[in-house]
PDB file of C-alpha atoms in Angstrom:
ATOM      1  CA  UNK T 101     -41.295  -9.001   1.265  1.00  0.00           C
ATOM      2  CA  UNK T 102     -41.293  -7.946   4.939  1.00  0.00           C
ATOM      3  CA  UNK T 103     -37.828  -9.194   5.775  1.00  0.00           C
ATOM      4  CA  UNK T 104     -36.096  -8.331   9.020  1.00  0.00           C
ATOM      5  CA  UNK T 105     -32.429  -9.059   9.599  1.00  0.00           C
ATOM      6  CA  UNK T 106     -30.365  -9.179  12.764  1.00  0.00           C
ATOM      7  CA  UNK T 107     -26.634  -8.956  13.170  1.00  0.00           C
ATOM      8  CA  UNK T 108     -24.762 -10.741  14.551  1.00  0.00           C
ATOM      9  CA  UNK T 109     -26.536 -14.082  14.586  1.00  0.00           C
ATOM     10  CA  UNK T 110     -24.464 -15.201  17.540  1.00  0.00           C
ATOM     11  CA  UNK T 111     -21.892 -13.554  19.757  1.00  0.00           C
ATOM     12  CA  UNK T 112     -19.667 -14.695  22.582  1.00  0.00           C
ATOM     13  CA  UNK T 113     -18.212 -12.066  24.882  1.00  0.00           C
ATOM     14  CA  UNK T 114     -16.422 -11.738  28.186  1.00  0.00           C
ATOM     15  CA  UNK T 115     -18.202 -10.620  31.318  1.00  0.00           C
ATOM     16  CA  UNK T 116     -18.102  -6.849  31.693  1.00  0.00           C
ATOM     17  CA  UNK T 117     -17.989  -6.005  28.020  1.00  0.00           C
ATOM     18  CA  UNK T 118     -20.772  -4.429  25.962  1.00  0.00           C
ATOM     19  CA  UNK T 119     -22.452  -5.997  22.970  1.00  0.00           C
ATOM     20  CA  UNK T 120     -24.448  -4.274  20.241  1.00  0.00           C
ATOM     21  CA  UNK T 121     -27.123  -6.076  18.239  1.00  0.00           C
ATOM     22  CA  UNK T 122     -28.556  -4.558  15.069  1.00  0.00           C
ATOM     23  CA  UNK T 123     -32.061  -5.042  13.727  1.00  0.00           C
ATOM     24  CA  UNK T 124     -32.901  -3.913  10.211  1.00  0.00           C
ATOM     25  CA  UNK T 125     -36.077  -3.926   8.179  1.00  0.00           C
ATOM     26  CA  UNK T 126     -34.825  -4.636   4.669  1.00  0.00           C
ATOM     27  CA  UNK T 127     -37.775  -3.875   2.436  1.00  0.00           C
ATOM     28  CA  UNK T 128     -40.095  -1.683   4.450  1.00  0.00           C
ATOM     29  CA  UNK T 129     -40.013   1.228   6.832  1.00  0.00           C
ATOM     30  CA  UNK T 130     -40.708   0.302  10.413  1.00  0.00           C
ATOM     31  CA  UNK T 131     -42.425   2.942  12.477  1.00  0.00           C
ATOM     32  CA  UNK T 132     -42.117   0.699  15.504  1.00  0.00           C
ATOM     33  CA  UNK T 133     -39.606  -1.950  16.483  1.00  0.00           C
ATOM     34  CA  UNK T 134     -39.720  -4.320  19.405  1.00  0.00           C
ATOM     35  CA  UNK T 135     -37.045  -6.230  21.325  1.00  0.00           C
ATOM     36  CA  UNK T 136     -37.730  -9.583  22.934  1.00  0.00           C
ATOM     37  CA  UNK T 137     -35.764 -11.996  25.027  1.00  0.00           C
ATOM     38  CA  UNK T 138     -36.300 -15.743  24.922  1.00  0.00           C
ATOM     39  CA  UNK T 139     -34.933 -18.302  27.348  1.00  0.00           C
ATOM     40  CA  UNK T 140     -34.566 -21.946  26.279  1.00  0.00           C
ATOM     41  CA  UNK T 141     -37.864 -23.734  25.869  1.00  0.00           C
ATOM     42  CA  UNK T 142     -39.758 -20.628  26.922  1.00  0.00           C
ATOM     43  CA  UNK T 143     -41.891 -17.973  25.337  1.00  0.00           C
ATOM     44  CA  UNK T 144     -40.849 -14.520  24.210  1.00  0.00           C
ATOM     45  CA  UNK T 145     -40.672 -11.751  26.766  1.00  0.00           C
ATOM     46  CA  UNK T 146     -41.100  -8.213  25.487  1.00  0.00           C
ATOM     47  CA  UNK T 147     -38.273  -6.009  26.686  1.00  0.00           C
ATOM     48  CA  UNK T 148     -39.028  -2.694  25.033  1.00  0.00           C
ATOM     49  CA  UNK T 149     -40.836  -0.881  22.277  1.00  0.00           C
ATOM     50  CA  UNK T 150     -39.036   1.718  20.202  1.00  0.00           C
ATOM     51  CA  UNK T 151     -40.361   4.318  17.807  1.00  0.00           C
ATOM     52  CA  UNK T 152     -38.112   6.079  15.351  1.00  0.00           C
ATOM     53  CA  UNK T 153     -36.704   9.280  16.753  1.00  0.00           C
ATOM     54  CA  UNK T 154     -38.023   8.846  20.275  1.00  0.00           C
ATOM     55  CA  UNK T 155     -36.961   7.131  23.461  1.00  0.00           C
ATOM     56  CA  UNK T 156     -37.779   3.484  23.897  1.00  0.00           C
ATOM     57  CA  UNK T 157     -40.518   2.371  26.246  1.00  0.00           C
ATOM     58  CA  UNK T 158     -39.277  -0.385  28.533  1.00  0.00           C
ATOM     59  CA  UNK T 159     -41.395  -3.100  30.102  1.00  0.00           C
ATOM     60  CA  UNK T 160     -41.558  -3.375  33.845  1.00  0.00           C
ATOM     61  CA  UNK T 161     -38.471  -4.990  35.298  1.00  0.00           C
ATOM     62  CA  UNK T 162     -36.216  -4.312  32.311  1.00  0.00           C
ATOM     63  CA  UNK T 163     -33.240  -2.115  33.168  1.00  0.00           C
ATOM     64  CA  UNK T 164     -33.064   0.691  30.632  1.00  0.00           C
ATOM     65  CA  UNK T 165     -29.490   1.566  31.562  1.00  0.00           C
ATOM     66  CA  UNK T 166     -28.390  -1.989  30.932  1.00  0.00           C
ATOM     67  CA  UNK T 167     -30.289  -2.572  27.720  1.00  0.00           C
ATOM     68  CA  UNK T 168     -29.796   0.550  25.622  1.00  0.00           C
ATOM     69  CA  UNK T 169     -32.074   0.846  22.628  1.00  0.00           C
ATOM     70  CA  UNK T 170     -31.607   3.283  19.778  1.00  0.00           C
ATOM     71  CA  UNK T 171     -34.008   3.632  16.848  1.00  0.00           C
ATOM     72  CA  UNK T 172     -32.116   6.084  14.688  1.00  0.00           C
ATOM     73  CA  UNK T 173     -33.951   5.510  11.424  1.00  0.00           C
ATOM     74  CA  UNK T 174     -37.072   3.867  10.033  1.00  0.00           C
ATOM     75  CA  UNK T 175     -35.061   0.786   9.108  1.00  0.00           C
ATOM     76  CA  UNK T 176     -32.597   0.353  11.968  1.00  0.00           C
ATOM     77  CA  UNK T 177     -32.818  -0.259  15.682  1.00  0.00           C
ATOM     78  CA  UNK T 178     -29.971  -1.323  17.936  1.00  0.00           C
ATOM     79  CA  UNK T 179     -29.881  -3.037  21.309  1.00  0.00           C
ATOM     80  CA  UNK T 180     -26.724  -2.637  23.374  1.00  0.00           C
ATOM     81  CA  UNK T 181     -26.234  -4.905  26.342  1.00  0.00           C
ATOM     82  CA  UNK T 182     -23.926  -2.941  28.598  1.00  0.00           C
ATOM     83  CA  UNK T 183     -21.523  -4.552  31.056  1.00  0.00           C
ATOM     84  CA  UNK T 184     -22.819  -7.974  30.151  1.00  0.00           C
ATOM     85  CA  UNK T 185     -22.885 -10.758  32.714  1.00  0.00           C
ATOM     86  CA  UNK T 186     -23.500 -14.488  32.318  1.00  0.00           C
ATOM     87  CA  UNK T 187     -27.147 -14.068  33.332  1.00  0.00           C
ATOM     88  CA  UNK T 188     -27.628 -11.880  30.254  1.00  0.00           C
ATOM     89  CA  UNK T 189     -26.931 -14.898  28.070  1.00  0.00           C
ATOM     90  CA  UNK T 190     -30.060 -15.471  26.044  1.00  0.00           C
ATOM     91  CA  UNK T 191     -31.668 -15.403  22.606  1.00  0.00           C
ATOM     92  CA  UNK T 192     -32.589 -11.861  21.635  1.00  0.00           C
ATOM     93  CA  UNK T 193     -35.179 -11.344  18.903  1.00  0.00           C
ATOM     94  CA  UNK T 194     -36.326  -8.123  17.320  1.00  0.00           C
ATOM     95  CA  UNK T 195     -39.452  -7.405  15.342  1.00  0.00           C
ATOM     96  CA  UNK T 196     -40.494  -4.549  13.108  1.00  0.00           C
ATOM     97  CA  UNK T 197     -43.925  -3.223  12.253  1.00  0.00           C
ATOM     98  CA  UNK T 198     -44.653  -1.131   9.153  1.00  0.00           C
ATOM     99  CA  UNK T 199     -47.717   0.648  10.454  1.00  0.00           C
ATOM    100  CA  UNK T 200     -50.170   0.960  13.293  1.00  0.00           C
ATOM    101  CA  UNK T 201     -51.183  -1.423  16.082  1.00  0.00           C
ATOM    102  CA  UNK T 202     -53.270  -3.630  13.791  1.00  0.00           C
ATOM    103  CA  UNK T 203     -50.347  -4.352  11.497  1.00  0.00           C
ATOM    104  CA  UNK T 204     -48.252  -7.515  11.607  1.00  0.00           C
ATOM    105  CA  UNK T 205     -44.943  -7.631  13.434  1.00  0.00           C
ATOM    106  CA  UNK T 206     -42.207  -9.214  11.346  1.00  0.00           C
ATOM    107  CA  UNK T 207     -39.492 -10.967  13.293  1.00  0.00           C
ATOM    108  CA  UNK T 208     -35.780 -11.159  12.806  1.00  0.00           C
ATOM    109  CA  UNK T 209     -33.883 -14.462  12.988  1.00  0.00           C
ATOM    110  CA  UNK T 210     -32.579 -13.767  16.481  1.00  0.00           C
ATOM    111  CA  UNK T 211     -29.179 -13.275  18.086  1.00  0.00           C
ATOM    112  CA  UNK T 212     -27.706 -15.828  20.457  1.00  0.00           C
ATOM    113  CA  UNK T 213     -25.646 -14.093  23.150  1.00  0.00           C
ATOM    114  CA  UNK T 214     -23.293 -16.056  25.378  1.00  0.00           C
ATOM    115  CA  UNK T 215     -21.473 -14.182  28.126  1.00  0.00           C
ATOM    116  CA  UNK T 216     -18.526 -16.024  29.642  1.00  0.00           C
TER     117      UNK T 216
ATOM    118  CA  UNK F   8     -54.610  -6.649  30.896  1.00  0.00           C
ATOM    119  CA  UNK F   9     -54.393  -9.231  28.167  1.00  0.00           C
ATOM    120  CA  UNK F  10     -53.201 -12.806  28.436  1.00  0.00           C
ATOM    121  CA  UNK F  11     -52.951 -15.977  26.390  1.00  0.00           C
ATOM    122  CA  UNK F  12     -53.135 -19.595  27.465  1.00  0.00           C
ATOM    123  CA  UNK F  13     -52.030 -22.390  25.194  1.00  0.00           C
ATOM    124  CA  UNK F  14     -53.325 -25.745  26.347  1.00  0.00           C
ATOM    125  CA  UNK F  15     -50.640 -28.381  26.077  1.00  0.00           C
ATOM    126  CA  UNK F  16     -46.970 -27.552  25.992  1.00  0.00           C
ATOM    127  CA  UNK F  17     -46.393 -30.516  23.715  1.00  0.00           C
ATOM    128  CA  UNK F  18     -48.625 -32.096  21.090  1.00  0.00           C
ATOM    129  CA  UNK F  19     -47.732 -35.175  19.076  1.00  0.00           C
ATOM    130  CA  UNK F  20     -49.575 -36.314  15.948  1.00  0.00           C
ATOM    131  CA  UNK F  21     -48.972 -38.828  13.193  1.00  0.00           C
ATOM    132  CA  UNK F  22     -48.171 -37.695   9.684  1.00  0.00           C
ATOM    133  CA  UNK F  23     -51.437 -37.139   7.843  1.00  0.00           C
ATOM    134  CA  UNK F  24     -53.472 -36.661  11.012  1.00  0.00           C
ATOM    135  CA  UNK F  25     -55.388 -33.579  12.075  1.00  0.00           C
ATOM    136  CA  UNK F  26     -53.421 -30.912  13.900  1.00  0.00           C
ATOM    137  CA  UNK F  27     -55.249 -28.983  16.628  1.00  0.00           C
ATOM    138  CA  UNK F  28     -53.383 -26.486  18.789  1.00  0.00           C
ATOM    139  CA  UNK F  29     -55.477 -24.726  21.394  1.00  0.00           C
ATOM    140  CA  UNK F  30     -55.330 -21.073  22.337  1.00  0.00           C
ATOM    141  CA  UNK F  31     -57.552 -19.135  24.715  1.00  0.00           C
ATOM    142  CA  UNK F  32     -57.166 -15.453  25.353  1.00  0.00           C
ATOM    143  CA  UNK F  33     -58.280 -12.847  27.823  1.00  0.00           C
ATOM    144  CA  UNK F  34     -58.911  -9.279  26.711  1.00  0.00           C
ATOM    145  CA  UNK F  35     -61.195  -6.497  27.887  1.00  0.00           C
ATOM    146  CA  UNK F  36     -61.079  -4.852  24.452  1.00  0.00           C
ATOM    147  CA  UNK F  37     -61.429  -6.243  20.926  1.00  0.00           C
ATOM    148  CA  UNK F  38     -58.360  -8.388  20.403  1.00  0.00           C
ATOM    149  CA  UNK F  39     -55.999  -8.866  17.536  1.00  0.00           C
ATOM    150  CA  UNK F  40     -54.955 -12.527  17.467  1.00  0.00           C
ATOM    151  CA  UNK F  41     -51.926 -14.132  15.864  1.00  0.00           C
ATOM    152  CA  UNK F  42     -50.313 -17.517  15.395  1.00  0.00           C
ATOM    153  CA  UNK F  43     -46.560 -17.664  14.821  1.00  0.00           C
ATOM    154  CA  UNK F  44     -44.284 -20.650  14.168  1.00  0.00           C
ATOM    155  CA  UNK F  45     -40.681 -20.913  15.309  1.00  0.00           C
ATOM    156  CA  UNK F  46     -38.151 -23.414  14.050  1.00  0.00           C
ATOM    157  CA  UNK F  47     -35.074 -24.174  16.218  1.00  0.00           C
ATOM    158  CA  UNK F  48     -32.691 -21.243  16.644  1.00  0.00           C
ATOM    159  CA  UNK F  49     -34.754 -19.044  14.341  1.00  0.00           C
ATOM    160  CA  UNK F  50     -37.090 -16.095  14.644  1.00  0.00           C
ATOM    161  CA  UNK F  51     -40.861 -16.256  14.363  1.00  0.00           C
ATOM    162  CA  UNK F  52     -42.843 -16.564  11.163  1.00  0.00           C
ATOM    163  CA  UNK F  53     -46.440 -15.408  10.934  1.00  0.00           C
ATOM    164  CA  UNK F  54     -48.896 -18.192  10.118  1.00  0.00           C
ATOM    165  CA  UNK F  55     -52.089 -16.142  10.250  1.00  0.00           C
ATOM    166  CA  UNK F  56     -53.821 -13.327  12.066  1.00  0.00           C
ATOM    167  CA  UNK F  57     -57.266 -12.033  12.947  1.00  0.00           C
ATOM    168  CA  UNK F  58     -57.977  -8.346  13.386  1.00  0.00           C
ATOM    169  CA  UNK F  59     -61.517  -7.757  12.122  1.00  0.00           C
ATOM    170  CA  UNK F  60     -63.962  -9.272   9.671  1.00  0.00           C
ATOM    171  CA  UNK F  61     -64.273 -12.940   8.840  1.00  0.00           C
ATOM    172  CA  UNK F  62     -63.751 -15.076  11.915  1.00  0.00           C
ATOM    173  CA  UNK F  63     -62.304 -18.055  10.009  1.00  0.00           C
ATOM    174  CA  UNK F  64     -58.827 -17.098   8.970  1.00  0.00           C
ATOM    175  CA  UNK F  65     -56.704 -19.026   6.503  1.00  0.00           C
ATOM    176  CA  UNK F  66     -52.953 -18.864   6.704  1.00  0.00           C
ATOM    177  CA  UNK F  67     -49.859 -20.267   5.106  1.00  0.00           C
ATOM    178  CA  UNK F  68     -48.963 -23.941   4.807  1.00  0.00           C
ATOM    179  CA  UNK F  69     -52.582 -25.088   5.044  1.00  0.00           C
ATOM    180  CA  UNK F  70     -53.207 -23.769   8.554  1.00  0.00           C
ATOM    181  CA  UNK F  71     -56.375 -21.994   9.618  1.00  0.00           C
ATOM    182  CA  UNK F  72     -57.859 -20.658  12.828  1.00  0.00           C
ATOM    183  CA  UNK F  73     -61.287 -19.535  13.936  1.00  0.00           C
ATOM    184  CA  UNK F  74     -61.943 -16.604  16.246  1.00  0.00           C
ATOM    185  CA  UNK F  75     -64.731 -17.528  18.651  1.00  0.00           C
ATOM    186  CA  UNK F  76     -65.559 -14.576  20.839  1.00  0.00           C
ATOM    187  CA  UNK F  77     -68.062 -16.474  22.989  1.00  0.00           C
ATOM    188  CA  UNK F  78     -65.392 -19.036  23.845  1.00  0.00           C
ATOM    189  CA  UNK F  79     -62.487 -16.558  23.869  1.00  0.00           C
ATOM    190  CA  UNK F  80     -60.618 -19.007  21.691  1.00  0.00           C
ATOM    191  CA  UNK F  81     -58.444 -18.934  18.584  1.00  0.00           C
ATOM    192  CA  UNK F  82     -57.499 -22.559  17.966  1.00  0.00           C
ATOM    193  CA  UNK F  83     -55.133 -23.454  15.135  1.00  0.00           C
ATOM    194  CA  UNK F  84     -55.901 -26.401  12.858  1.00  0.00           C
ATOM    195  CA  UNK F  85     -54.500 -28.184   9.853  1.00  0.00           C
ATOM    196  CA  UNK F  86     -56.292 -31.128   8.247  1.00  0.00           C
ATOM    197  CA  UNK F  87     -53.206 -33.216   7.516  1.00  0.00           C
ATOM    198  CA  UNK F  88     -49.878 -32.927   9.301  1.00  0.00           C
ATOM    199  CA  UNK F  89     -46.576 -33.001   7.440  1.00  0.00           C
ATOM    200  CA  UNK F  90     -43.208 -33.839   8.925  1.00  0.00           C
ATOM    201  CA  UNK F  91     -42.125 -30.295   8.126  1.00  0.00           C
ATOM    202  CA  UNK F  92     -44.788 -28.934  10.490  1.00  0.00           C
ATOM    203  CA  UNK F  93     -42.752 -30.038  13.515  1.00  0.00           C
ATOM    204  CA  UNK F  94     -41.881 -26.795  15.312  1.00  0.00           C
ATOM    205  CA  UNK F  95     -42.842 -24.529  18.193  1.00  0.00           C
ATOM    206  CA  UNK F  96     -46.121 -22.629  17.791  1.00  0.00           C
ATOM    207  CA  UNK F  97     -47.004 -19.434  19.608  1.00  0.00           C
ATOM    208  CA  UNK F  98     -50.385 -17.803  19.948  1.00  0.00           C
ATOM    209  CA  UNK F  99     -50.360 -14.076  20.684  1.00  0.00           C
ATOM    210  CA  UNK F 100     -52.857 -11.328  21.461  1.00  0.00           C
ATOM    211  CA  UNK F 101     -52.650  -7.586  21.083  1.00  0.00           C
ATOM    212  CA  UNK F 102     -55.022  -4.657  20.786  1.00  0.00           C
ATOM    213  CA  UNK F 103     -55.181  -1.158  19.410  1.00  0.00           C
ATOM    214  CA  UNK F 104     -55.149   0.559  22.764  1.00  0.00           C
ATOM    215  CA  UNK F 105     -52.113  -1.464  23.885  1.00  0.00           C
ATOM    216  CA  UNK F 106     -50.223  -0.094  20.916  1.00  0.00           C
ATOM    217  CA  UNK F 107     -50.219  -3.477  19.255  1.00  0.00           C
ATOM    218  CA  UNK F 108     -47.834  -4.985  21.804  1.00  0.00           C
ATOM    219  CA  UNK F 109     -47.884  -8.753  21.460  1.00  0.00           C
ATOM    220  CA  UNK F 110     -48.557 -10.887  24.503  1.00  0.00           C
ATOM    221  CA  UNK F 111     -47.451 -14.441  23.801  1.00  0.00           C
ATOM    222  CA  UNK F 112     -48.664 -17.734  25.136  1.00  0.00           C
ATOM    223  CA  UNK F 113     -46.133 -20.165  26.500  1.00  0.00           C
ATOM    224  CA  UNK F 114     -45.906 -22.065  23.240  1.00  0.00           C
ATOM    225  CA  UNK F 115     -46.797 -25.547  22.037  1.00  0.00           C
ATOM    226  CA  UNK F 116     -44.199 -27.882  20.619  1.00  0.00           C
ATOM    227  CA  UNK F 117     -45.648 -29.940  17.780  1.00  0.00           C
ATOM    228  CA  UNK F 118     -44.073 -33.293  16.988  1.00  0.00           C
ATOM    229  CA  UNK F 119     -45.045 -35.245  13.872  1.00  0.00           C
ATOM    230  CA  UNK F 120     -44.473 -38.993  13.839  1.00  0.00           C
ATOM    231  CA  UNK F 121     -43.907 -40.825  10.562  1.00  0.00           C
TER     232      UNK F 121
END
């Protein structure tokens, strides 16, 4: 149980285009989902927290107009990287949590984004 | 604010030897503590967690960790390393009043020599 999927697993796009990444909890309802960014050989950096039906809460320094997050249902959250540039190239990982703050976050397999 | 420090960005052990990965945290409120493992180009998998109760926590794949409040530590151990344990390990802290947001350490890469 507690499986989280991400789609696509990797994507290559041209500079200036937008890319949407989906995160789904397959066998549980996620009241909260999180989006992280990970650079090579580095730790995970929390980008934003999203709760179903409400606006995402972004961490300091993360541009909300560039990284659009939608949490339309209890099993789906999407991250759209708008007008992507090469510096947005990274590994994006989502996680989903079935309950309150003491519950475990379950992570997706990640999406590798390369912007040319 | 909460923070996590993992001592040693890289640890190398021989197959069959003890694995010890160190994690110290800082938190002004009761912490929730987690260890996750990441294999190359994959997401994170939970090894174990401490929220309340017993301070010695057993996880998957033979790993365990002990919450020591006086030392603000949550070190991860395994009695006998397997080749398949080679991966990146992350310690993380969260708390109820931070909404359960995970703050990760910088990670420790574990290598296992045959």
